Amino acid sequence: MTFTSPQHLIRLLRKAFPAPHAIHTTNGLEWRSRVELRLIKASAYIRASPEWVAVWQQNNGPLEQWAVDIAEQFELTERDVAYVLAELEYYVVLQTKAAANITHSSVDMVWTAAKSFAKNELAENLNHHSKALEHSLRRDKAWARHYLEQSCNEKTARTVVLLDPSLYPLMYDTSQVLAQPIDSLEDALNLSTRGVAPKSFEQWVEAVTAINDTMDRLAIVNSHREIDIDIMVPTCCDSQQWPQPKHGCWLPTEFAIDSDGIARALSYINNLHPVWHTAMYTYIEQAFTMFVPLLEQVLTDLVHLRELRVPVDVSKCVTFDSPHPEELDLGLRRFYLPIETSMTWDEWAEGIEYTEPEPTPFVMPRRPFTPYALRNTCVQAAVKMSTIEIPQGCSEYSECMWQAAGNDECIIATGVYFYDVTNIDHIEMQFRESVKCSVECSGNKKEALRLVYGDGQRNHTHGMYKYPNVPRSLNITNAKLVCIPNIYQHKIMLRLKDAADSGHVKMLVFYFVNPAARILSTKVVPPQQQSWWAERVFSTLPLCSLPYEIVENILKYVTLPVSFDEACKRRNLFEAKHFATN
């Protein structure tokens, strides 16, 4: 497979997402009509079968039974069925051109990898070292108090976070930045208090400009620059541009990808000690490498977003013989006076003429079958490790909120690696999109939108109607890796295989930053963990001879680096303002 230059992909990403801080909405997607949603569901119904591409190829085309099934199940017309079958042919070509064991899922732009793609040895190593990491964390009373005791409930499932990107993030009022990049992972431990802490937006501009200038000078000396895009100034800390300025953002790690797609970490992973957990760095790099072909496919999808399958002109689809009863004598209604009208609701409804829109003939999308490359470039990603534990007797687990994390970090995609699944027979991810905007309407216009797009969600305070696209689900029980574009909100559902026993799912998650929009990372922000700094400082002479009680008292007066308890307080405040959920 031949690849295009990564610079070409970066140019396309800049064009597709000129406002990288809002990728998960991108000003919203176009509204999808009820007809289009039926087409999407019908296509997903067939593509949900793991062997559907092989069946197509053996049959040299679609099975006749497929047309019958989707027509009956989704109430499709002949024209609808023809569109779905033509679209399936496109997905067959897209799938056959993809790398082995990489699959375009039944949900548009979501790519998965089968169990055979992920190496069992890597999963075993991650599982082994994650247990060691969890064991070391559980010995820390402060960690247990914040991450275990608050979520402990013997009857309900809980999530235990081992690597939390919201802990010790980049805080715009306290975090320090360095004038030049950190040379190595171990060097990062010696620089915890060496940077400067910008206190205003102007100081942030000055600090980031200095970093970019330094990187440019180093690139001239070394004849190349691994990171060839300037770092963005965190504008969301500017109170003049943002009515509610943000407190901070995640700190991603820099991963360099070579010509073979092999990734290596250029900077430390936030909250993962670079010396104590050296082996874990190696395994996380290997996991990142597995995501490279999936991420390339997702980014290629994003820069060539599909146009609507069924373009709709609402005014041509719905006509009315008379005004809506609510609109009659509107002036009197404003003063809450009783209204008498000769028109009944049934008479008004009989005067509505609705012509259901139809799909235009399928046209092959402009998306190239060969994905754009990320080879020989650098990608930033925040790293998270967590475990969902389902206790005995609690047969199912479902996240209660839709997640679309990373708006302030320009997150463009999320990669989830399920490296340990125990006593779970069903894993499902649900997705939904945000539409472009809410519409203030009433009367006939409201009814027209309802007929074309379905029932909306009304904001009773402002009379606004929003039509979120219907959630779609993806069974990923047989997948190990899932890569999701951040235009979707998502949540996970699990079901135990044996309800008489407990079960768990361990996940390694990468939040990929838009390659065309670099942000401040652990390459220029030194570690903020007080325990790392204290271990370094109090292990040298003469401080290493101090009694533990004295060291503990000294640390009470140290405000930088930040103590774990203080970091947890800031984490709670940070997460309350950070996640895009509802």
Coordinates of C-alpha atoms in Angstrom, one line a residue:
M1 CA 0.0 0.0 0.0
T2 CA 1.4 3.4 -1.0
F3 CA 0.9 6.4 1.2
T4 CA 0.6 10.1 0.5
S5 CA 2.7 12.7 2.3
P6 CA 1.5 13.6 5.8
Q7 CA 1.8 17.3 4.9
H8 CA -1.1 16.7 2.4
L9 CA -3.2 15.3 5.2
I10 CA -2.4 18.2 7.5
R11 CA -3.4 20.7 4.8
L12 CA -6.7 18.9 4.3
L13 CA -7.4 18.8 8.1
R14 CA -6.8 22.5 8.3
K15 CA -9.3 23.1 5.5
A16 CA -11.9 20.7 7.0
F17 CA -11.5 22.0 10.6
P18 CA -10.6 25.7 10.6
A19 CA -11.7 25.9 14.2
P20 CA -9.9 22.9 15.8
H21 CA -11.2 23.6 19.3
A22 CA -14.7 22.5 18.2
I23 CA -14.0 19.3 16.2
H24 CA -16.6 17.2 18.0
T25 CA -19.3 19.6 16.8
T26 CA -17.7 21.2 13.7
N27 CA -20.6 23.7 13.9
G28 CA -22.7 20.6 13.8
L29 CA -23.6 18.1 11.1
E30 CA -26.4 18.5 8.6
W31 CA -29.8 17.3 9.8
R32 CA -30.6 13.8 8.6
S33 CA -34.2 13.2 7.5
R34 CA -36.2 10.2 8.7
V35 CA -35.7 8.7 5.2
E36 CA -32.0 9.0 5.4
L37 CA -31.9 7.5 8.9
R38 CA -33.8 4.5 7.5
L39 CA -31.2 4.1 4.8
I40 CA -28.4 4.3 7.3
K41 CA -30.0 1.7 9.6
A42 CA -30.7 -0.7 6.6
S43 CA -27.0 -0.4 5.5
A44 CA -25.8 -1.0 9.0
Y45 CA -28.1 -4.0 9.4
I46 CA -26.3 -5.8 6.6
R47 CA -22.8 -4.6 7.5
A48 CA -23.2 -5.7 11.1
S49 CA -22.6 -9.2 10.0
P50 CA -18.9 -10.0 10.4
E51 CA -18.8 -12.0 7.1
W52 CA -20.9 -9.8 4.9
V53 CA -18.0 -8.8 2.6
A54 CA -17.0 -12.4 2.0
V55 CA -20.7 -13.3 1.2
W56 CA -20.8 -10.4 -1.3
Q57 CA -17.6 -11.5 -3.0
Q58 CA -18.7 -15.2 -3.2
N59 CA -22.0 -14.2 -4.7
N60 CA -20.5 -11.5 -7.0
G61 CA -22.9 -9.0 -5.6
P62 CA -25.6 -8.6 -3.0
L63 CA -27.9 -11.5 -2.0
E64 CA -31.5 -11.2 -3.2
Q65 CA -32.6 -11.9 0.3
W66 CA -30.9 -8.8 1.6
A67 CA -33.1 -6.6 -0.6
V68 CA -36.2 -8.4 0.7
D69 CA -35.1 -8.2 4.3
I70 CA -34.3 -4.5 4.4
A71 CA -37.3 -3.5 2.4
E72 CA -39.6 -5.3 4.9
Q73 CA -37.8 -4.4 8.1
F74 CA -37.1 -0.7 7.4
E75 CA -40.1 0.1 5.1
L76 CA -37.9 1.0 2.1
T77 CA -39.1 1.8 -1.4
E78 CA -37.5 0.2 -4.5
R79 CA -35.4 3.4 -4.9
D80 CA -34.3 3.2 -1.3
V81 CA -33.2 -0.4 -1.7
A82 CA -31.3 0.4 -4.9
Y83 CA -29.4 3.1 -3.1
V84 CA -28.5 0.9 -0.1
L85 CA -27.2 -1.9 -2.4
A86 CA -25.2 0.6 -4.5
E87 CA -23.7 2.0 -1.3
L88 CA -22.8 -1.5 -0.1
E89 CA -20.7 -1.9 -3.2
Y90 CA -18.7 1.1 -2.2
Y91 CA -18.1 -0.3 1.3
V92 CA -17.0 -3.6 -0.2
V93 CA -14.3 -1.8 -2.2
L94 CA -13.3 0.3 0.8
Q95 CA -13.0 -2.8 3.0
T96 CA -10.9 -4.8 0.5
K97 CA -8.5 -1.9 0.0
A98 CA -7.9 -1.6 3.8
A99 CA -5.1 -3.3 5.6
A100 CA -5.6 -6.9 6.8
N101 CA -7.9 -7.3 9.8
I102 CA -8.9 -3.6 9.7
T103 CA -12.6 -3.3 9.4
H104 CA -14.9 -0.4 8.6
S105 CA -17.7 -1.0 11.1
S106 CA -21.4 -0.7 10.5
V107 CA -21.2 2.9 11.9
D108 CA -19.8 5.4 9.4
M109 CA -16.2 6.5 10.0
V110 CA -15.7 4.1 13.0
W111 CA -12.9 1.6 12.3
T112 CA -12.2 -1.6 14.3
A113 CA -9.6 -4.3 14.4
A114 CA -10.3 -7.9 15.1
K115 CA -8.9 -10.0 17.9
S116 CA -6.4 -11.6 15.5
F117 CA -4.9 -8.1 14.8
A118 CA -4.0 -7.4 18.4
K119 CA -1.1 -9.5 19.7
N120 CA -2.0 -11.7 22.7
E121 CA 1.5 -11.2 24.1
L122 CA 1.0 -7.4 24.2
A123 CA -2.4 -7.8 25.9
E124 CA -0.8 -10.1 28.5
N125 CA 2.0 -7.7 29.2
L126 CA -0.3 -4.7 29.5
N127 CA -2.5 -6.7 31.9
H128 CA 0.5 -7.8 34.0
H129 CA 2.0 -4.3 34.3
S130 CA -1.4 -2.7 34.8
K131 CA -1.9 -4.9 37.8
A132 CA 1.5 -3.9 39.1
L133 CA 0.6 -0.2 38.5
E134 CA -2.8 -0.7 40.3
H135 CA -1.1 -2.5 43.2
S136 CA 1.3 0.4 43.7
L137 CA -1.5 2.9 43.5
R138 CA -3.7 1.1 46.0
R139 CA -0.9 1.3 48.6
D140 CA -1.2 5.1 48.3
K141 CA -4.0 6.0 50.8
A142 CA -4.6 9.3 49.1
W143 CA -5.2 7.6 45.7
A144 CA -7.5 5.0 47.3
R145 CA -9.5 7.7 49.1
H146 CA -10.1 9.6 45.8
Y147 CA -10.4 6.8 43.3
L148 CA -11.8 3.8 45.2
E149 CA -13.7 4.8 48.3
Q150 CA -15.8 7.4 46.6
S151 CA -17.0 5.0 43.9
C152 CA -17.2 1.9 46.1
N153 CA -20.6 0.2 46.0
E154 CA -20.8 -3.6 46.2
K155 CA -24.0 -3.7 44.2
T156 CA -23.2 -1.5 41.2
A157 CA -20.4 -1.4 38.7
R158 CA -17.6 1.0 39.1
T159 CA -14.8 2.5 37.0
V160 CA -11.2 2.4 38.4
V161 CA -8.9 4.9 36.6
L162 CA -5.2 4.0 36.7
L163 CA -4.0 6.7 34.3
D164 CA -6.2 9.8 34.5
P165 CA -5.5 12.6 32.0
S166 CA -7.6 14.9 34.2
L167 CA -5.2 14.5 37.0
Y168 CA -2.3 17.0 36.9
P169 CA -3.4 18.6 33.6
L170 CA -2.1 21.8 32.2
M171 CA -3.5 24.4 34.5
Y172 CA -3.5 27.9 33.0
D173 CA -2.9 29.6 36.4
T174 CA -0.2 27.4 37.9
S175 CA 1.5 25.1 35.5
Q176 CA 5.0 25.8 34.4
V177 CA 6.3 25.6 30.8
L178 CA 9.9 25.3 29.6
A179 CA 11.6 27.5 27.0
Q180 CA 13.0 24.4 25.2
P181 CA 11.8 20.8 24.8
I182 CA 12.8 18.1 27.3
D183 CA 15.5 15.9 25.8
S184 CA 14.6 12.5 27.4
L185 CA 12.1 10.9 29.6
E186 CA 14.5 10.7 32.6
D187 CA 15.5 14.4 32.2
A188 CA 11.9 15.4 32.7
L189 CA 12.1 14.3 36.4
N190 CA 14.9 16.9 36.9
L191 CA 12.9 19.8 35.6
S192 CA 9.8 19.9 37.8
T193 CA 10.5 23.4 39.1
R194 CA 12.6 24.8 36.2
G195 CA 9.9 26.5 34.1
V196 CA 7.9 29.7 34.2
A197 CA 4.2 29.9 35.0
P198 CA 2.3 32.3 32.8
K199 CA -0.4 34.2 34.7
S200 CA -2.2 36.0 31.9
F201 CA -3.1 35.4 28.2
E202 CA -0.4 37.8 27.1
Q203 CA 2.2 35.8 29.1
W204 CA 1.0 32.6 27.5
V205 CA 1.5 34.1 24.1
E206 CA 5.0 35.1 25.0
A207 CA 5.8 31.7 26.4
V208 CA 4.5 29.7 23.5
T209 CA 6.2 32.0 21.0
A210 CA 9.5 31.4 22.8
I211 CA 9.0 27.6 22.6
N212 CA 8.2 27.7 18.9
D213 CA 11.3 29.9 18.2
T214 CA 13.5 27.5 20.1
M215 CA 12.2 24.5 18.2
D216 CA 12.8 26.3 14.9
R217 CA 16.5 27.0 15.9
L218 CA 17.0 23.4 17.0
A219 CA 15.5 22.3 13.6
I220 CA 18.1 24.4 11.8
V221 CA 21.0 22.9 13.8
N222 CA 19.8 19.3 13.4
S223 CA 18.7 19.8 9.7
H224 CA 15.2 18.4 10.5
R225 CA 12.3 18.9 12.9
E226 CA 10.3 15.9 14.1
I227 CA 7.5 18.3 15.2
D228 CA 7.1 20.7 12.3
I229 CA 3.9 22.5 13.3
D230 CA 3.9 25.5 15.7
I231 CA 2.2 25.0 19.0
M232 CA -1.1 26.8 19.4
V233 CA -1.6 29.4 22.1
P234 CA -4.3 28.2 24.6
T235 CA -6.8 30.9 23.6
C236 CA -9.5 29.4 25.8
C237 CA -7.8 30.9 28.8
D238 CA -8.4 34.4 27.4
S239 CA -11.4 36.0 29.2
Q240 CA -11.8 38.5 26.4
Q241 CA -12.4 35.7 23.8
W242 CA -14.2 33.2 26.0
P243 CA -17.1 34.4 28.3
Q244 CA -16.2 31.6 30.7
P245 CA -12.5 31.1 30.4
K246 CA -11.3 27.5 30.9
H247 CA -9.1 26.4 33.8
G248 CA -6.9 24.1 31.8
C249 CA -6.6 21.2 29.4
W250 CA -5.1 17.7 29.2
L251 CA -1.4 17.2 28.6
P252 CA -0.8 14.9 25.6
T253 CA 2.3 12.9 24.9
E254 CA 4.3 13.3 21.7
F255 CA 4.4 10.1 19.7
A256 CA 6.8 9.9 16.6
I257 CA 5.7 7.6 13.8
D258 CA 8.4 6.2 11.5
S259 CA 8.1 5.2 7.9
D260 CA 6.9 1.7 8.9
G261 CA 4.2 3.1 11.1
I262 CA 6.1 2.2 14.4
A263 CA 5.4 4.7 17.2
R264 CA 7.7 5.7 20.0
A265 CA 7.1 8.2 22.8
L266 CA 9.2 11.4 22.6
S267 CA 7.9 12.7 26.0
Y268 CA 6.7 11.3 29.3
I269 CA 3.1 10.1 29.7
N270 CA 1.3 12.2 32.2
N271 CA 0.9 10.4 35.6
L272 CA 3.0 7.4 34.4
H273 CA 6.5 7.6 36.0
P274 CA 9.1 7.3 33.2
V275 CA 11.6 5.3 35.4
W276 CA 9.4 3.2 37.7
H277 CA 7.2 2.0 34.8
T278 CA 9.6 1.9 31.9
A279 CA 8.2 -1.4 30.6
M280 CA 4.7 0.1 30.5
Y281 CA 6.0 2.8 28.1
T282 CA 7.1 0.1 25.7
Y283 CA 3.8 -1.6 25.7
I284 CA 1.8 1.6 25.3
E285 CA 4.0 2.5 22.3
Q286 CA 3.2 -0.9 20.8
A287 CA -0.5 -0.3 21.4
F288 CA -0.2 3.1 19.7
T289 CA 1.4 1.5 16.7
M290 CA -1.6 -0.8 16.3
F291 CA -3.9 2.3 16.1
V292 CA -1.9 4.0 13.3
P293 CA -3.7 2.3 10.4
L294 CA -7.1 2.8 12.1
L295 CA -6.4 6.5 12.8
E296 CA -5.3 7.1 9.2
Q297 CA -8.6 5.7 8.0
V298 CA -10.6 7.8 10.4
L299 CA -8.8 11.0 9.5
T300 CA -9.3 10.2 5.8
D301 CA -13.0 9.9 6.4
L302 CA -13.1 13.1 8.3
V303 CA -11.5 15.2 5.6
H304 CA -14.0 13.8 3.1
L305 CA -17.2 13.9 5.1
R306 CA -20.1 12.2 3.3
E307 CA -22.8 14.5 1.9
L308 CA -26.4 13.9 2.8
R309 CA -27.8 10.8 1.2
V310 CA -31.2 12.5 1.0
P311 CA -31.0 16.3 0.4
V312 CA -34.2 17.9 1.7
D313 CA -36.0 21.1 1.0
V314 CA -38.6 21.2 3.7
S315 CA -40.8 23.8 2.0
K316 CA -41.2 21.5 -1.0
C317 CA -41.9 18.4 1.1
V318 CA -44.7 19.8 3.2
T319 CA -47.5 22.2 2.3
F320 CA -50.4 23.6 4.4
D321 CA -53.8 24.7 3.4
S322 CA -54.2 27.0 6.4
P323 CA -52.3 28.4 9.4
H324 CA -51.7 26.3 12.5
P325 CA -54.5 26.7 15.1
E326 CA -51.9 27.9 17.6
E327 CA -51.0 30.8 15.3
L328 CA -54.6 32.1 15.0
D329 CA -55.2 35.2 17.0
L330 CA -51.6 35.2 18.3
G331 CA -51.9 38.7 19.6
L332 CA -54.8 37.7 21.9
R333 CA -52.9 34.6 23.1
R334 CA -50.1 36.8 24.3
F335 CA -52.5 38.3 26.8
Y336 CA -53.8 34.8 27.8
L337 CA -57.4 35.6 26.6
P338 CA -59.6 32.7 25.6
I339 CA -59.6 32.0 21.8
E340 CA -62.5 30.7 19.8
T341 CA -61.8 29.4 16.3
S342 CA -64.0 27.6 13.8
M343 CA -61.2 25.3 12.7
T344 CA -60.6 22.0 14.5
W345 CA -57.3 20.2 14.8
D346 CA -58.6 17.4 12.5
E347 CA -59.6 19.9 9.8
W348 CA -56.2 21.5 10.0
A349 CA -54.4 18.1 9.8
E350 CA -56.4 17.1 6.7
G351 CA -55.0 20.1 4.9
I352 CA -51.4 19.0 5.2
E353 CA -49.7 17.5 2.2
Y354 CA -46.5 15.6 2.8
T355 CA -44.3 14.2 0.0
E356 CA -41.5 12.0 1.4
P357 CA -38.1 12.9 0.0
E358 CA -36.2 10.3 -1.9
P359 CA -32.5 9.6 -2.2
T360 CA -30.7 10.8 -5.3
P361 CA -28.9 8.0 -7.2
F362 CA -25.8 6.9 -5.4
V363 CA -22.6 8.6 -6.3
M364 CA -19.2 7.2 -5.3
P365 CA -17.8 9.4 -2.5
R366 CA -14.7 11.5 -3.2
R367 CA -12.8 9.8 -0.4
P368 CA -9.7 8.0 -1.7
F369 CA -9.6 4.2 -0.9
T370 CA -5.9 4.5 0.1
P371 CA -5.8 6.5 3.4
Y372 CA -3.7 9.5 3.9
A373 CA -0.5 8.8 5.8
L374 CA 0.7 9.7 9.2
R375 CA 4.1 8.1 8.6
N376 CA 7.3 10.1 9.4
T377 CA 5.4 12.6 11.5
C378 CA 4.4 13.2 15.1
V379 CA 1.0 12.8 16.7
Q380 CA 0.0 14.0 20.1
A381 CA -2.3 11.9 22.3
A382 CA -3.5 11.9 25.9
V383 CA -3.4 8.5 27.5
K384 CA -5.9 6.9 29.9
M385 CA -6.1 3.5 31.5
S386 CA -9.2 2.3 33.3
T387 CA -11.1 -0.8 34.4
I388 CA -14.8 -1.2 34.5
E389 CA -15.6 -3.7 37.3
I390 CA -19.0 -5.4 37.3
P391 CA -19.8 -7.2 40.6
Q392 CA -21.5 -10.5 41.0
G393 CA -25.3 -10.1 40.7
C394 CA -25.1 -7.0 38.6
S395 CA -25.6 -8.4 35.1
E396 CA -25.3 -5.3 33.0
Y397 CA -23.4 -2.0 33.0
S398 CA -24.3 1.1 31.0
E399 CA -22.7 4.5 31.1
C400 CA -25.3 7.1 32.0
M401 CA -23.9 10.0 30.1
W402 CA -22.8 10.6 26.5
Q403 CA -19.1 11.4 26.2
A404 CA -17.4 13.7 23.8
A405 CA -14.2 14.6 25.7
G406 CA -11.4 16.7 24.6
N407 CA -12.9 19.9 23.2
D408 CA -10.2 22.1 24.6
E409 CA -7.4 19.7 23.4
C410 CA -8.5 19.7 19.7
I411 CA -9.2 15.9 20.1
I412 CA -10.0 14.6 16.6
A413 CA -10.4 10.9 17.4
T414 CA -10.5 8.4 20.2
G415 CA -8.8 5.0 20.2
V416 CA -10.0 2.3 22.7
Y417 CA -8.0 -0.9 23.2
F418 CA -9.9 -3.6 25.2
Y419 CA -6.8 -5.5 26.3
D420 CA -8.5 -7.7 29.0
V421 CA -12.1 -8.8 29.0
T422 CA -13.2 -11.3 31.7
N423 CA -16.7 -12.8 32.0
I424 CA -18.2 -10.4 29.5
D425 CA -20.2 -11.8 26.6
H426 CA -21.4 -8.5 25.1
I427 CA -19.8 -5.2 24.5
E428 CA -21.7 -2.5 22.8
M429 CA -20.9 1.1 21.9
Q430 CA -23.6 3.6 21.1
F431 CA -23.0 6.7 19.1
R432 CA -24.9 9.9 18.3
E433 CA -24.2 13.1 16.3
S434 CA -24.9 16.7 17.0
V435 CA -26.8 18.6 14.4
K436 CA -25.9 22.1 13.2
C437 CA -28.1 24.3 15.3
S438 CA -31.4 24.6 17.1
V439 CA -34.3 26.2 15.4
E440 CA -36.8 28.6 17.0
C441 CA -40.1 27.7 15.5
S442 CA -43.8 27.0 16.2
G443 CA -47.0 26.2 14.3
N444 CA -46.7 25.0 10.7
K445 CA -42.9 25.2 10.6
K446 CA -42.7 23.0 13.7
E447 CA -45.0 20.5 12.1
A448 CA -43.1 20.5 8.9
L449 CA -39.8 19.8 10.7
R450 CA -41.5 17.0 12.7
L451 CA -42.7 15.3 9.5
V452 CA -39.4 15.4 7.7
Y453 CA -37.0 14.9 10.6
G454 CA -39.0 13.3 13.4
D455 CA -39.8 14.5 16.9
G456 CA -37.3 17.0 18.3
Q457 CA -36.3 17.9 21.8
R458 CA -37.9 21.2 22.9
N459 CA -36.2 23.7 25.1
H460 CA -39.3 25.1 26.9
T461 CA -37.4 28.2 28.1
H462 CA -36.5 29.4 24.7
G463 CA -38.9 27.6 22.4
M464 CA -36.0 26.0 20.5
Y465 CA -36.2 22.6 18.7
K466 CA -33.1 20.4 18.3
Y467 CA -33.2 17.2 16.2
P468 CA -30.3 15.1 17.4
N469 CA -29.6 12.3 15.0
V470 CA -30.8 8.9 16.2
P471 CA -28.2 6.9 18.2
R472 CA -26.5 4.1 16.4
S473 CA -25.0 1.0 18.1
L474 CA -22.0 -1.2 17.4
N475 CA -21.4 -4.6 18.8
I476 CA -17.7 -4.8 19.4
T477 CA -17.6 -8.1 21.3
N478 CA -15.3 -9.6 18.7
A479 CA -13.1 -6.4 18.3
K480 CA -10.1 -5.5 20.3
L481 CA -9.5 -2.0 19.0
V482 CA -12.0 0.7 18.1
C483 CA -11.1 4.1 16.6
I484 CA -13.9 6.7 16.8
P485 CA -14.0 10.2 15.2
N486 CA -14.8 12.9 17.7
I487 CA -17.8 14.2 15.8
Y488 CA -19.6 11.4 17.7
Q489 CA -20.6 11.3 21.3
H490 CA -20.4 7.7 22.6
K491 CA -21.1 5.5 25.6
I492 CA -20.4 1.8 26.5
M493 CA -22.7 -1.0 27.5
L494 CA -21.5 -4.3 28.9
R495 CA -23.3 -7.6 29.8
L496 CA -21.9 -10.4 32.0
K497 CA -21.6 -13.8 30.6
D498 CA -22.2 -15.4 34.0
A499 CA -24.2 -13.2 36.4
A500 CA -23.2 -15.4 39.3
D501 CA -19.6 -14.2 38.9
S502 CA -18.0 -10.8 38.6
G503 CA -16.5 -9.5 35.4
H504 CA -14.4 -6.7 34.2
V505 CA -13.1 -4.8 31.1
K506 CA -9.7 -3.2 31.0
M507 CA -9.2 -0.4 28.5
L508 CA -6.3 1.6 27.2
V509 CA -7.6 4.8 25.6
F510 CA -5.8 7.3 23.3
Y511 CA -7.3 10.7 22.7
F512 CA -5.6 11.8 19.5
V513 CA -5.0 15.5 19.0
N514 CA -5.7 16.9 15.5
P515 CA -2.3 16.6 13.7
A516 CA -2.9 20.0 12.2
A517 CA -3.3 21.7 15.5
R518 CA -0.5 21.1 18.0
I519 CA -1.1 22.0 21.7
L520 CA 1.2 22.2 24.7
S521 CA 2.4 18.7 25.6
T522 CA 4.6 16.9 28.1
K523 CA 7.5 17.8 25.8
V524 CA 7.6 21.3 27.2
V525 CA 5.6 21.0 30.4
P526 CA 7.6 19.3 33.2
P527 CA 6.0 16.8 35.6
Q528 CA 3.8 18.4 38.2
Q529 CA 3.6 15.4 40.6
Q530 CA 5.0 16.4 44.1
S531 CA 5.7 12.7 44.9
W532 CA 8.0 12.4 41.8
W533 CA 9.8 15.6 42.8
A534 CA 10.1 14.6 46.4
E535 CA 11.5 11.2 45.6
R536 CA 14.2 12.8 43.5
V537 CA 15.1 15.6 45.9
F538 CA 15.0 13.7 49.2
S539 CA 17.1 10.8 47.8
T540 CA 20.2 13.0 47.6
L541 CA 22.7 13.9 50.3
P542 CA 22.2 15.4 52.9
L543 CA 18.4 15.3 52.6
C544 CA 18.2 11.5 52.4
S545 CA 19.1 11.3 56.0
L546 CA 16.1 13.3 57.2
P547 CA 13.5 11.4 59.2
Y548 CA 10.3 10.6 57.4
E549 CA 8.2 12.7 59.8
I550 CA 10.3 15.8 59.0
V551 CA 10.1 15.2 55.2
E552 CA 6.3 14.9 55.6
N553 CA 6.1 18.2 57.4
I554 CA 8.3 19.9 54.8
L555 CA 6.0 18.7 52.0
K556 CA 3.0 20.3 53.7
Y557 CA 4.5 23.7 52.9
V558 CA 5.5 22.9 49.3
T559 CA 2.9 24.3 46.9
L560 CA 4.8 23.6 43.7
P561 CA 4.9 20.8 42.6
V562 CA 1.3 20.1 43.6
S563 CA 0.4 17.5 46.2
F564 CA -1.9 14.6 45.3
D565 CA -4.8 15.8 47.5
E566 CA -4.6 19.3 46.0
A567 CA -4.4 17.8 42.5
C568 CA -7.6 15.8 43.1
K569 CA -9.5 18.9 44.2
R570 CA -8.4 20.7 41.0
R571 CA -9.3 17.5 39.0
N572 CA -12.9 17.6 40.3
L573 CA -13.2 21.3 39.3
F574 CA -11.5 20.7 36.0
E575 CA -13.7 17.8 35.0
A576 CA -16.9 19.6 35.9
K577 CA -16.1 22.2 33.2
H578 CA -14.2 20.0 30.8
F579 CA -16.5 17.2 29.6
A580 CA -19.1 17.8 26.9
T581 CA -21.8 15.5 28.2
N582 CA -25.6 15.7 28.7

